[in-house]
Each structure stands twice: as C-alpha cells, then as structure tokens.
mmCIF file of C-alpha atoms and ligand atoms in Angstrom:
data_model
loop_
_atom_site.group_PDB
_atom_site.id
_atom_site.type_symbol
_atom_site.label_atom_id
_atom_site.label_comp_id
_atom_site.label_asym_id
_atom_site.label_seq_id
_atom_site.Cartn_x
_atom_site.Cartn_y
_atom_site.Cartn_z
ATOM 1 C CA UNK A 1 79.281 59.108 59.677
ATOM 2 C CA UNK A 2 77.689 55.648 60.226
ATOM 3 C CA UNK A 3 74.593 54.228 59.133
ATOM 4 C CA UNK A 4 72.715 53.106 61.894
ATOM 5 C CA UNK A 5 69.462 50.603 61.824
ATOM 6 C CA UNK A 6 67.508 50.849 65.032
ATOM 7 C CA UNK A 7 64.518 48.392 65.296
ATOM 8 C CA UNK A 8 61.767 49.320 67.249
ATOM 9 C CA UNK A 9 62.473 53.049 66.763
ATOM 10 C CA UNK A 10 59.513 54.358 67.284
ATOM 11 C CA UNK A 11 59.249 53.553 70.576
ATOM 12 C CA UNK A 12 60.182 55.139 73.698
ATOM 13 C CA UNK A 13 63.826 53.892 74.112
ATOM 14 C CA UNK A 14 64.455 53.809 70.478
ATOM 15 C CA UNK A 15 63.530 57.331 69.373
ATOM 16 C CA UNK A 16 65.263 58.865 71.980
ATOM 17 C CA UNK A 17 68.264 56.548 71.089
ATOM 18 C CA UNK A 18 67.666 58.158 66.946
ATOM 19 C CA UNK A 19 67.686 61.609 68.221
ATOM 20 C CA UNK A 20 71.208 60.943 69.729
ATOM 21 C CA UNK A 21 72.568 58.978 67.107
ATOM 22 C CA UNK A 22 71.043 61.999 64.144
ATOM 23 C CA UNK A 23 72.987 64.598 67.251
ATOM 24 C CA UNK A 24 76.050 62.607 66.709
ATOM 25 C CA UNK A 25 76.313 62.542 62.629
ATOM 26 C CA UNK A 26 74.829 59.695 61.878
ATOM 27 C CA UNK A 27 72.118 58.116 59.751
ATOM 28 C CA UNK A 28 68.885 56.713 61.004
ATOM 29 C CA UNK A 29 66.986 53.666 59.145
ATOM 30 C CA UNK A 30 63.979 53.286 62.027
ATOM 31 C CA UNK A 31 62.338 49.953 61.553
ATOM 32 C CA UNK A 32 58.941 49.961 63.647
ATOM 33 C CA UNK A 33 55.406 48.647 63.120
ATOM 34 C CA UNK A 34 54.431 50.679 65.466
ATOM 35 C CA UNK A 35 53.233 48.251 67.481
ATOM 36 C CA UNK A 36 53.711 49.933 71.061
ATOM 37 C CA UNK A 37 55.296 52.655 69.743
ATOM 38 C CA UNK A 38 53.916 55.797 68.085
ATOM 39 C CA UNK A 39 55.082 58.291 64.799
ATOM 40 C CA UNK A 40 54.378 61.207 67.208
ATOM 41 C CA UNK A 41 58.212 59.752 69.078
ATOM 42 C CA UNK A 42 59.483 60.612 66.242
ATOM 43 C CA UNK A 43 57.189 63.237 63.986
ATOM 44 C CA UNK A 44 59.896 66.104 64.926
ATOM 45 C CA UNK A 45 62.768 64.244 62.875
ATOM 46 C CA UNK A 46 63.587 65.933 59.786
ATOM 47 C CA UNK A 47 65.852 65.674 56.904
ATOM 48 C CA UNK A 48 67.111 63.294 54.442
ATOM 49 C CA UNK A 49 69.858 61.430 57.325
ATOM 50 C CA UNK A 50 66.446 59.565 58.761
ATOM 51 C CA UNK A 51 64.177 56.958 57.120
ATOM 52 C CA UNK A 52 61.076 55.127 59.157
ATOM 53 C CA UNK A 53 60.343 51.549 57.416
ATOM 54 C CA UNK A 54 57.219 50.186 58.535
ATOM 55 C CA UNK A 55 58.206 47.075 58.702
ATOM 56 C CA UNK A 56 56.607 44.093 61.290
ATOM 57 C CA UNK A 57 60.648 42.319 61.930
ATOM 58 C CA UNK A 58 58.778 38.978 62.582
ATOM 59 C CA UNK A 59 58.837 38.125 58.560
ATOM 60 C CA UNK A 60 62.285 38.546 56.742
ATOM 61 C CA UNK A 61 63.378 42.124 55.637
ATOM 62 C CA UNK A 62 66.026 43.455 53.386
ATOM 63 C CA UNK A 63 67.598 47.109 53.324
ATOM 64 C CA UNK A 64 69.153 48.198 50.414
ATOM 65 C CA UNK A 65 72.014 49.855 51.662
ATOM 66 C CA UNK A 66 75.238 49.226 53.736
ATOM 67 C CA UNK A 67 74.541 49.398 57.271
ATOM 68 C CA UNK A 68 77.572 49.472 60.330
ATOM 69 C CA UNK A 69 75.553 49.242 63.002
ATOM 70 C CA UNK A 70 71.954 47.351 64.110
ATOM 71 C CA UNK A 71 70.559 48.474 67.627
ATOM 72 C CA UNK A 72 67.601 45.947 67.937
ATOM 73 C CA UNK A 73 64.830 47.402 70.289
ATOM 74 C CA UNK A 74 61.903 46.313 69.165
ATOM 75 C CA UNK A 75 60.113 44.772 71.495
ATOM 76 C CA UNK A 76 56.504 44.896 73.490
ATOM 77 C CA UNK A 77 58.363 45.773 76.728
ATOM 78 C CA UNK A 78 55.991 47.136 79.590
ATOM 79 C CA UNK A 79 54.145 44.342 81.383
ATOM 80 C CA UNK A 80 50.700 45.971 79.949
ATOM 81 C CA UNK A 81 51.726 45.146 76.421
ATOM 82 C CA UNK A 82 53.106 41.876 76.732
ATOM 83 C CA UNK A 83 51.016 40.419 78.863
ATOM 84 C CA UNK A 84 48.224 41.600 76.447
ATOM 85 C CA UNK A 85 50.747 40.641 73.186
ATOM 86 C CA UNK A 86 52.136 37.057 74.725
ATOM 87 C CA UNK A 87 52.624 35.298 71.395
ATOM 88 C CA UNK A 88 54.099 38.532 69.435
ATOM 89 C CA UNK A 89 56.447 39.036 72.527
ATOM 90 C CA UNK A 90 57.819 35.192 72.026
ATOM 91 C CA UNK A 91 57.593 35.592 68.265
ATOM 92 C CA UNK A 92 59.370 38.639 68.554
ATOM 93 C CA UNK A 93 62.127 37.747 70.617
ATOM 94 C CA UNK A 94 62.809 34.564 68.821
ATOM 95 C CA UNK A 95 61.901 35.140 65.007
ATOM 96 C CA UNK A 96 62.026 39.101 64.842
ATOM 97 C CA UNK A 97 65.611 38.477 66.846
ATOM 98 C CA UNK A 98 67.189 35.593 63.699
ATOM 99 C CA UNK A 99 65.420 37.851 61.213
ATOM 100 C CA UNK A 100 67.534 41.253 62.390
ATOM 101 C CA UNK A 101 70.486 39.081 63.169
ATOM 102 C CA UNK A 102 70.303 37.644 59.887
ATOM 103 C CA UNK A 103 70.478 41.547 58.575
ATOM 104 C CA UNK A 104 73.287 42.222 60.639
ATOM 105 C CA UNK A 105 75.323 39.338 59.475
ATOM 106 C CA UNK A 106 74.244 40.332 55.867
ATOM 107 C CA UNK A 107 75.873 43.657 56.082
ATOM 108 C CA UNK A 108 78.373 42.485 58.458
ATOM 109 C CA UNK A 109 77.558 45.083 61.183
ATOM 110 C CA UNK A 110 77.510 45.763 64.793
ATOM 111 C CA UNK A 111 74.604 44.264 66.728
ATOM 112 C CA UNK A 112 73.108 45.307 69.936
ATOM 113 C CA UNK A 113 70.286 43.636 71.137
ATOM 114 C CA UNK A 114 68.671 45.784 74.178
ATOM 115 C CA UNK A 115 68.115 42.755 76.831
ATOM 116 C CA UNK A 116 66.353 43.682 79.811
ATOM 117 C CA UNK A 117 67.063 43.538 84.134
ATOM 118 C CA UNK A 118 64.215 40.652 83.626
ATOM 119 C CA UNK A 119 66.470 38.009 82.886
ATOM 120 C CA UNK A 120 67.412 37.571 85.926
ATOM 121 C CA UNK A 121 64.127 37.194 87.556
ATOM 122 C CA UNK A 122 62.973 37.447 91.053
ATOM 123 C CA UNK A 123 66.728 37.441 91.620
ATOM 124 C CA UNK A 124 68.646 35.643 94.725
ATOM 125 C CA UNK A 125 71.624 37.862 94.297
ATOM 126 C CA UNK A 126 71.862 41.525 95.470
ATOM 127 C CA UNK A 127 73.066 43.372 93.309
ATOM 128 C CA UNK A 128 72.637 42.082 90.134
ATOM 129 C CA UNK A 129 76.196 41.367 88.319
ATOM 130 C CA UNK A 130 75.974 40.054 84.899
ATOM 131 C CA UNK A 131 77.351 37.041 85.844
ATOM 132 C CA UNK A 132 74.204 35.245 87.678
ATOM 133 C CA UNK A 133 71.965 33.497 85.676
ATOM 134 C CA UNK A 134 69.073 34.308 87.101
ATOM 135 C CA UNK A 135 65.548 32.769 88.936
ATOM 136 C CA UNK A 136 62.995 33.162 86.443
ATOM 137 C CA UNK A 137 59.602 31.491 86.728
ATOM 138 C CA UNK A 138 59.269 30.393 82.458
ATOM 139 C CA UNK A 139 55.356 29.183 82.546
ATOM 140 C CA UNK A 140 53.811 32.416 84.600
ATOM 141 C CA UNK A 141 52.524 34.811 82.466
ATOM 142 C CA UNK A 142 55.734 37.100 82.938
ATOM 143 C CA UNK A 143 57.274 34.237 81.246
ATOM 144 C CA UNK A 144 56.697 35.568 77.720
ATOM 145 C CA UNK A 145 58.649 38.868 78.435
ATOM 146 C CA UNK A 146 61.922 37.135 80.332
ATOM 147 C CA UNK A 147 62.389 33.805 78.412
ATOM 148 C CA UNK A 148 61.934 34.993 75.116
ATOM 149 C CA UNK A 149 64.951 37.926 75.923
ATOM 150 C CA UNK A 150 66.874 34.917 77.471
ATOM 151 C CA UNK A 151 66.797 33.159 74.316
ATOM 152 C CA UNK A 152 67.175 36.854 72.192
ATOM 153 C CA UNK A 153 71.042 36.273 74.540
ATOM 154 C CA UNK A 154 71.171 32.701 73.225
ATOM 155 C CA UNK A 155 70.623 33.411 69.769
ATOM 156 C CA UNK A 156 72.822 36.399 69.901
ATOM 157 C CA UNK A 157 76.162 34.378 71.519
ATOM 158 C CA UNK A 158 75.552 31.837 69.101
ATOM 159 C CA UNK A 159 75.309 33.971 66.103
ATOM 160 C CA UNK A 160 78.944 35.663 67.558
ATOM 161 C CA UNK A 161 80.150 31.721 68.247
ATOM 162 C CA UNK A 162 78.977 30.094 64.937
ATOM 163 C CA UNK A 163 78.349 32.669 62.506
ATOM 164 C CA UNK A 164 80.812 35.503 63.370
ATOM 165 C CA UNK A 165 78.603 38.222 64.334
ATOM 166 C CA UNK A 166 80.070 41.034 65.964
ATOM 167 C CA UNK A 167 77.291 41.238 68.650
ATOM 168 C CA UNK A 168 77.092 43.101 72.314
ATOM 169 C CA UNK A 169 74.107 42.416 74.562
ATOM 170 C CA UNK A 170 72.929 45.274 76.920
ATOM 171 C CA UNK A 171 71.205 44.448 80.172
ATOM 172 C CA UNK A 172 68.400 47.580 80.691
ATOM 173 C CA UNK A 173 67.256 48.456 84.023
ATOM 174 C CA UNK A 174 64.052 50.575 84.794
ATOM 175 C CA UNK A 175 64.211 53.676 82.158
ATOM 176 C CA UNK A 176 62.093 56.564 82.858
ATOM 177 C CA UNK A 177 61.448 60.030 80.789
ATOM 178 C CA UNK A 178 59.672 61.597 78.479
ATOM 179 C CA UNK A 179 57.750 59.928 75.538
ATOM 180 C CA UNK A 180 56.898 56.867 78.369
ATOM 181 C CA UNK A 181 52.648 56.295 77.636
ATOM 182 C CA UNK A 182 50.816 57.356 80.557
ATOM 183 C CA UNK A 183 48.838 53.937 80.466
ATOM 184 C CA UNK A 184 51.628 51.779 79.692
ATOM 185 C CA UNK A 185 51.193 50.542 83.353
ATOM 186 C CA UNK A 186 54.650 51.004 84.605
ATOM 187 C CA UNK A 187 55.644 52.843 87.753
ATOM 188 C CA UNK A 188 56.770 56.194 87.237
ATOM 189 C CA UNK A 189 54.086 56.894 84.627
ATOM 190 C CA UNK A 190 51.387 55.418 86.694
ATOM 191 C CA UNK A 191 52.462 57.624 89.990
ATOM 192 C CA UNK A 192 53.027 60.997 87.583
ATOM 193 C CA UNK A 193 49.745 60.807 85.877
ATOM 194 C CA UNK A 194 47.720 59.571 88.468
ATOM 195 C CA UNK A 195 49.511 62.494 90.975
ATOM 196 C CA UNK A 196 48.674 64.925 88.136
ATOM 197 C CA UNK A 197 45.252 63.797 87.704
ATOM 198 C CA UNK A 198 44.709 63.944 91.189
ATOM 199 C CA UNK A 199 43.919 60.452 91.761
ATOM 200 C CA UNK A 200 45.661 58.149 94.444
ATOM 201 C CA UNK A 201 48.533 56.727 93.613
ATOM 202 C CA UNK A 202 48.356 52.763 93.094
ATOM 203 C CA UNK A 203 51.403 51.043 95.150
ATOM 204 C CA UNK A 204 51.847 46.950 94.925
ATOM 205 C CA UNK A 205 52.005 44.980 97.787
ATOM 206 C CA UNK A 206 52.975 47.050 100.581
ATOM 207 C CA UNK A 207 56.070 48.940 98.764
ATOM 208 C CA UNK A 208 58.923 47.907 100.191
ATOM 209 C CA UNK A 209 59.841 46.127 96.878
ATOM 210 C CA UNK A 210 62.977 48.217 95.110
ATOM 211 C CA UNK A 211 63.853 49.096 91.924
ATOM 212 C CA UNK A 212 66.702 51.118 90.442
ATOM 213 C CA UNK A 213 65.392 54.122 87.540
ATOM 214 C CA UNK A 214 67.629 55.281 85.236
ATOM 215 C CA UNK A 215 66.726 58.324 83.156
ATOM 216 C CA UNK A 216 66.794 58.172 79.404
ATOM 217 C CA UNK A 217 69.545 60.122 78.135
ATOM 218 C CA UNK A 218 72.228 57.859 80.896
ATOM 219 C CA UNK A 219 71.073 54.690 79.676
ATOM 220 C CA UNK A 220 70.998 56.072 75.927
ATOM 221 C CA UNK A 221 74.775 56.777 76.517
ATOM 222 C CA UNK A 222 75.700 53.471 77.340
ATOM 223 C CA UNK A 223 73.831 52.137 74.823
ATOM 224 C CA UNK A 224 75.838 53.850 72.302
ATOM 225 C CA UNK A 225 79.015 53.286 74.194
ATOM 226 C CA UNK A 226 78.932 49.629 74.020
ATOM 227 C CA UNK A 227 77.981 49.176 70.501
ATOM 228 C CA UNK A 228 81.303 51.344 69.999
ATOM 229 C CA UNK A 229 82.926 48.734 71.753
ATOM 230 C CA UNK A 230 84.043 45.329 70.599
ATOM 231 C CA UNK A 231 82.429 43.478 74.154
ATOM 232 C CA UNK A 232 80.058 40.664 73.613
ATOM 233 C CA UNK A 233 78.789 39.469 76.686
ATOM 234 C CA UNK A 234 76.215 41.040 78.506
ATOM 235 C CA UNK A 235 76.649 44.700 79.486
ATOM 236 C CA UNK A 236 73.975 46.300 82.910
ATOM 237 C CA UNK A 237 73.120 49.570 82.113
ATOM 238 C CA UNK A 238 71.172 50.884 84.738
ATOM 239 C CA UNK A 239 71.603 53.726 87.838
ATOM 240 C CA UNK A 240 72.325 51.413 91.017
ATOM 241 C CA UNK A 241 70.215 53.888 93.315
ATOM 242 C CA UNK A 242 67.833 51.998 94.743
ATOM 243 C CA UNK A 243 64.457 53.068 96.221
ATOM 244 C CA UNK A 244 61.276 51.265 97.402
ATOM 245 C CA UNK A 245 58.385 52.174 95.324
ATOM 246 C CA UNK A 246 56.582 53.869 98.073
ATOM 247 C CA UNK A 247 59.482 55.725 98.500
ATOM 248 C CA UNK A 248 59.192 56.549 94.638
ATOM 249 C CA UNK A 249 55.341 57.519 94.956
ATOM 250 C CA UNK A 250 56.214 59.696 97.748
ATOM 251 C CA UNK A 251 58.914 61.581 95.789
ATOM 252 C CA UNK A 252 56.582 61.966 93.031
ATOM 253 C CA UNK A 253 53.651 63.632 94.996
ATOM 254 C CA UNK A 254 56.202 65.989 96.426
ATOM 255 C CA UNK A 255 57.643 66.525 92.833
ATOM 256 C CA UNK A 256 53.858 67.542 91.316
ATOM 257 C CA UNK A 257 53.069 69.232 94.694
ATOM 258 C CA UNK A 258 50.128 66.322 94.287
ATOM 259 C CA UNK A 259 47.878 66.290 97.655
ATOM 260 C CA UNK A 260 46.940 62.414 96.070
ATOM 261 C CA UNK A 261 46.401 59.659 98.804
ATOM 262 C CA UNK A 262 48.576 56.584 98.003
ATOM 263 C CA UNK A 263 46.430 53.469 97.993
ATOM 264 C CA UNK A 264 47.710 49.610 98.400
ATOM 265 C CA UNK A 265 46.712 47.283 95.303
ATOM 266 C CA UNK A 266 47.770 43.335 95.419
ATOM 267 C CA UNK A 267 51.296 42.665 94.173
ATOM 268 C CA UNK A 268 51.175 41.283 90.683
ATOM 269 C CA UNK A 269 52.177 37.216 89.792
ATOM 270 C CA UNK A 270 56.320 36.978 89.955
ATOM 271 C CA UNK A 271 56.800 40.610 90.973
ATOM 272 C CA UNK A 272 60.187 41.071 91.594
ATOM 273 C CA UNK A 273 61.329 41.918 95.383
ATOM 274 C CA UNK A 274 64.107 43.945 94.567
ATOM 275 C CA UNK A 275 66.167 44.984 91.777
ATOM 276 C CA UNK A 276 69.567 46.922 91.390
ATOM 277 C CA UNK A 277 72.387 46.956 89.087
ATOM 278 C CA UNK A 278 75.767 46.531 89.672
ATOM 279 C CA UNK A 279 77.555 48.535 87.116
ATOM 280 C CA UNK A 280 81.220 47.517 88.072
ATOM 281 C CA UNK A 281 81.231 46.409 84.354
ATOM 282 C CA UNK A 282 80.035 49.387 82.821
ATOM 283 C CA UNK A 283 82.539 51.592 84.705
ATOM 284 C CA UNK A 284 85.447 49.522 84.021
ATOM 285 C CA UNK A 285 84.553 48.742 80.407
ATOM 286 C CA UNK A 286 82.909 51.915 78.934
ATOM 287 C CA UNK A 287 83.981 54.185 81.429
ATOM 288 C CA UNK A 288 79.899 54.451 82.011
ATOM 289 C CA UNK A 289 77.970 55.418 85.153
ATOM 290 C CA UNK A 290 74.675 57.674 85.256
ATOM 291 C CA UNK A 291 74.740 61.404 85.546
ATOM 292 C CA UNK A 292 71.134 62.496 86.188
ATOM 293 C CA UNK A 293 69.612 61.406 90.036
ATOM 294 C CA UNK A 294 65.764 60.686 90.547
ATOM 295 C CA UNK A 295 64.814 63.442 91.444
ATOM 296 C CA UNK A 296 66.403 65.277 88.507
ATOM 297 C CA UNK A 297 65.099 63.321 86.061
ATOM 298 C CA UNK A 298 61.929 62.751 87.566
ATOM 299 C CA UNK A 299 62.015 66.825 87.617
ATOM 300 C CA UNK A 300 63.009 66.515 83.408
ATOM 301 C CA UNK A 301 60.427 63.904 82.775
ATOM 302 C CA UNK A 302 57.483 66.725 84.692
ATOM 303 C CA UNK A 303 58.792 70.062 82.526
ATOM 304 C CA UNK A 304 58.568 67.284 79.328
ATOM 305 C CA UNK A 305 55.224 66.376 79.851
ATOM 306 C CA UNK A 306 53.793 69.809 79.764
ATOM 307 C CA UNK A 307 52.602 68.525 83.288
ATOM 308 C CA UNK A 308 49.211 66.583 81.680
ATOM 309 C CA UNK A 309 50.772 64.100 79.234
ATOM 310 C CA UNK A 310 54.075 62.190 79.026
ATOM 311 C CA UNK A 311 54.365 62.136 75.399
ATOM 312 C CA UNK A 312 57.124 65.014 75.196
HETATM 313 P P1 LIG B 401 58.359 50.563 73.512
HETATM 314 O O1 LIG B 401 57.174 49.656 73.542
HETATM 315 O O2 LIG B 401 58.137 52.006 73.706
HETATM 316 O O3 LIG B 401 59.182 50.354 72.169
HETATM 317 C C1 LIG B 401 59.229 49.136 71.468
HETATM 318 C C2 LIG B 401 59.095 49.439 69.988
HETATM 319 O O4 LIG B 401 59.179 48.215 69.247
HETATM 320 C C3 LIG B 401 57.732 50.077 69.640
HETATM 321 O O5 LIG B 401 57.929 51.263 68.900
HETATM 322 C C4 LIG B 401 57.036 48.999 68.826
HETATM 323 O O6 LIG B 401 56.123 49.529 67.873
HETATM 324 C C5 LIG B 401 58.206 48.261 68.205
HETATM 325 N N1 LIG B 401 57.859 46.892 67.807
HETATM 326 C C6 LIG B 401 57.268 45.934 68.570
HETATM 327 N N2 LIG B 401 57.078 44.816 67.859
HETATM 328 C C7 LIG B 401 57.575 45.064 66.614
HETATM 329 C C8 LIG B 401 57.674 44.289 65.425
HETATM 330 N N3 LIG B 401 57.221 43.025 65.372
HETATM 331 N N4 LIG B 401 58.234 44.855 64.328
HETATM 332 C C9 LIG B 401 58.687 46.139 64.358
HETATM 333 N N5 LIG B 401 58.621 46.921 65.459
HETATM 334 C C10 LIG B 401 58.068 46.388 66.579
HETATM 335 O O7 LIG B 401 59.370 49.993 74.626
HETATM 336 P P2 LIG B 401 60.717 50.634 75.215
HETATM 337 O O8 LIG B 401 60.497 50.885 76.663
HETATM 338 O O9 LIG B 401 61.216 51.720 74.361
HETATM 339 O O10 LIG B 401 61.697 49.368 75.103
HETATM 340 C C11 LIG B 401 62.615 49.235 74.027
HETATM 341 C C12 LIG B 401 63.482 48.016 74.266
HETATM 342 O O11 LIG B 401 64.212 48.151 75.482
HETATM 343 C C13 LIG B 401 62.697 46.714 74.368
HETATM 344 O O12 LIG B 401 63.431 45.690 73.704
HETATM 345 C C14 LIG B 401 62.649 46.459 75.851
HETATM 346 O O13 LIG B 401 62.553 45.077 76.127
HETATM 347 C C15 LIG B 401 63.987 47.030 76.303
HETATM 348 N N6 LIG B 401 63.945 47.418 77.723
HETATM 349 C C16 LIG B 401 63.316 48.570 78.116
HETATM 350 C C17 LIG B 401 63.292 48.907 79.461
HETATM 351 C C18 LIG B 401 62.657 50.189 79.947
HETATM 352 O O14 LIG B 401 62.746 50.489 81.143
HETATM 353 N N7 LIG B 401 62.029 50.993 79.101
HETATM 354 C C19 LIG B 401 63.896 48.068 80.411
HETATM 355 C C20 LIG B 401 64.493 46.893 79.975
HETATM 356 C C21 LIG B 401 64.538 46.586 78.622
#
C-alpha cells in the first residue's frame, strides 16, 4: 500500500482519481480548498485510508507523514473558472506548483503534475504529439490557463534536472463524466443539461471545430499508469476520436431523446480549431489506450446524473 497525496481532490478529475487509488489499496491525503471543487465529490469516502486537508496550496504546507506519491490537480481548469479566477490560476500554477513540488522533494516522492491539451494552443500540427511546442496566444485572456501550465512543465523538468525530483507530466485532453458542474461552461455539460432542460443547445462558431473526449475512468488509468512509471517528459492522455462539436450536440440530443433546437453563439477569443491526441506514446510506454467510446460514456455520464444533475 502507498500513500498517495492528490491536490485538488475534490474536484472532478481528482476525486474520481481517490476513488481508484482507495479501489487499489492505497491511502488518500486530498488537499483541496475547494475552490472549484465540492465535498459532495467526495462525501461518499469512508474510512480511516482517506484524509481531506483544507488546505489553499498557494502558501507553504507540510504533511506529517511519509508520502510515495503526489498527483497535483489542483487547478481552476474550465474556461468559466479561470477566466473568472485569472490571478489564482497564474498563482496557482506557479506558486501552488514550487509549493507541492517542494513537498514532493521533501518526502522524496513521485510527482505528477496533470498538464492539460492547452499547451499546445490553437495548434499547427494535427495530431498533437508531445513533441510540438505549441502556438499559444500568452496575453489573451486564455493566457492565464495555458502559460501558467507551460511554466507548471518548466518548473517540473527543472525540479527533475536540478533538484532530483522524480517527476512525470501528463498531457489531459477533454475529460467528460460524472461529477462535471452543469454550469462549469464546458461542452458536454452545457449540451446534456441544456438537452435535459429542454433548452437549445449553444454551439460556437459554426461547429466544425473538433475535439477529442475521453471519459473519466480511461484517462484516470493512465494517470495512474504513468506515475507507476519512471517517464518524465510529457505523457497525452486523451481518446484520439475526434468529432466536431455539432457533431457532439447532435449525439447528445439523440442520447437524451432531447427534441432541443441547436442554436449558433460567436466562437470565443483563441478557440481552438481542432484538437486530437496522438497517443503513440501512451501505447508504447504504458501500454495505454481508451476503452469506453462517446457514445458509451456519454451513455455512463446520463444514468450518473440521475438525468437532471451531473453531480453523480
Ligand atoms: P476541477 O475544477 O473540478 O478540480 C480542480 C480542483 O482543484 C478543485 O477541487 C479545486 O477546489 C482545487 N483547487 C483549486 N485551487 C486550489 C488551491 N489554491 N488550493 C487547493 N485546491 C485548489 O477541475 P478538473 O476538471 O477536475 O481538473 C483537474 C486538473 O486536470 C486541473 O489541473 C486541470 O487543469 C487538469 N485538466 C483537466 C481537463 C478536463 O478535461 N477536465 C483537461 C485538461 C487538464
């Protein structure tokens, strides 16, 4: 059994990513201020193997016991939150980021720090291998959310390079399931509450834009699989199916039986155009690829939300 500190726990990600780790034996410190995140992700835990800290990772924090392994999470991560949260995001992702790494090093642990798809940008390169650096715009108001996981990378190598942590950076694509806020202004809770409520469905632009979704428990499994491994550099984990986001709203009405119209809003500012992992690395590495297809999890994500509410 390992003891395993998972920042930003609380959240949607990172309480589905304690659930697996307390299936799998292990112990669960869950550091969250529950910022974006909420203690109904993770009311149902139980027992003496799990411990919530309310604790904002910003300032410096201790734990008083060993640790082996640090997923780091926390982070505002839909555009609604940290375009509404711009300095915590950057503050976050550079401050929260030394102050967790610093804990790591301390108990001379594995760290994971849960990058994002966003690094590379609006990207010029189709698929997205982990070797392109990216096209991202740093001064639009995106900017917050992308540069400050860039650096999050930085600091991470250079904690491996100068100070000898043994860290792994994953590279998350689109995640969708249940526990995802219906207002948290990303696609797939958008369409499914606004199809359950009836409403019309709010497409960007005209919806040819792609994006890959993974479901939870997939990406969750890679997660897990590459802090078991000893890799360092940057790790996609994401499904590679790729759909436009009408095609995605269309699915969704079908899915809810939803008689919805689906209405055209303006794209927003730096809206990526498309958006797919390539998962060669993955595969070869972790022996890694998704299980669970759109419509199947899209399907889970419906029976979850007791068909009103997402928070399952
Ligand atoms: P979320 O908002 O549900 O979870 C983030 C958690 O971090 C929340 O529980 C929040 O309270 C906590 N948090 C924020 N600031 C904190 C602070 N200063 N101190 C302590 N806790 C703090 O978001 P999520 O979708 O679960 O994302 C989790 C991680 O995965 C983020 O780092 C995000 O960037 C990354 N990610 C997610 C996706 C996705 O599709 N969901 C895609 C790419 C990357």
């Amino acid at each position: 059994m390992a003891t395993c500190l998972v920042t930003g726990g609380a959240g949607f990600l990172g309480s589905h990513l304690c659930d697996e780790l307390l299936a799998r034996g292990h112990r669960v410190i869950c550091v969250d201020n529950l910022e974006t995140g909420t203690l109904q992700n993770i009311e149902h835990i139980r027992g003496p193997e799990f411990t919530h800290l309310n604790i904002d990772i910003i300032e410096p924090y201790f734990v008083d016991e060993p640790v082996d392994y640090v997923y780091h999470l926390a982070s505002p991560a839909s555009p609604i939150d940290y375009l509404r949260l711009p300095l915590h995001t950057l503050k976050v992702g550079s401050y929260g980021t030394h102050q967790t790494l610093g804990l790591a090093k301390r108990h001379r642990a594995r760290f994971l720090i849960s990058s994002t798809s966003e690094v590379y940008g609006d990207p010029q390169e189709h698929p997205q291998r982990e070797s392109y650096w990216g096209h991202v715009n740093p001064i639009g108001p995106r900017g917050v959310y992308d540069e400050a996981k860039r650096y999050a990378e930085a600091l991470s190598m250079a904690y491996h390079r100068q100070q000898g942590v043994d860290t792994a950076i994953v590279r998350i694509f689109n995640t969708y399931g249940s526990r995802m806020r219906p207002h948290d202004g990303r696609a797939i809770p958008t369409f499914l509450r606004q199809a359950l409520d009836s409403r019309p469905l709010t497409v960007f632009g005209d919806g040819s834009q792609t994006r890959s979704f993974c479901y939870v428990s997939d990406l969750i499994r890679g997660i897990i699989a590459l802090a078991e491994s000893g890799h360092h550099d940057p790790v996609n984990i994401g499904n590679p199916d790729e759909f436009t986001l009408l095609e995605l709203a269309e699915t969704i009405k079908e899915l809810t039986g939803s008689s919805s119209e689906i209405v055209y809003e303006a794209l927003p500012t730096d809206d990526p155009k498309q958006r797919k992992p390539d998962i060669t690395l993955a595969r070869d590495l972790l022996g890694w690829s998704p299980d669970v297809s759109l419509r199947e999890g899209l399907q889970r994500t419906i029976d979850a939300s007791g068909a009103k509410v997402l928070i399952g």
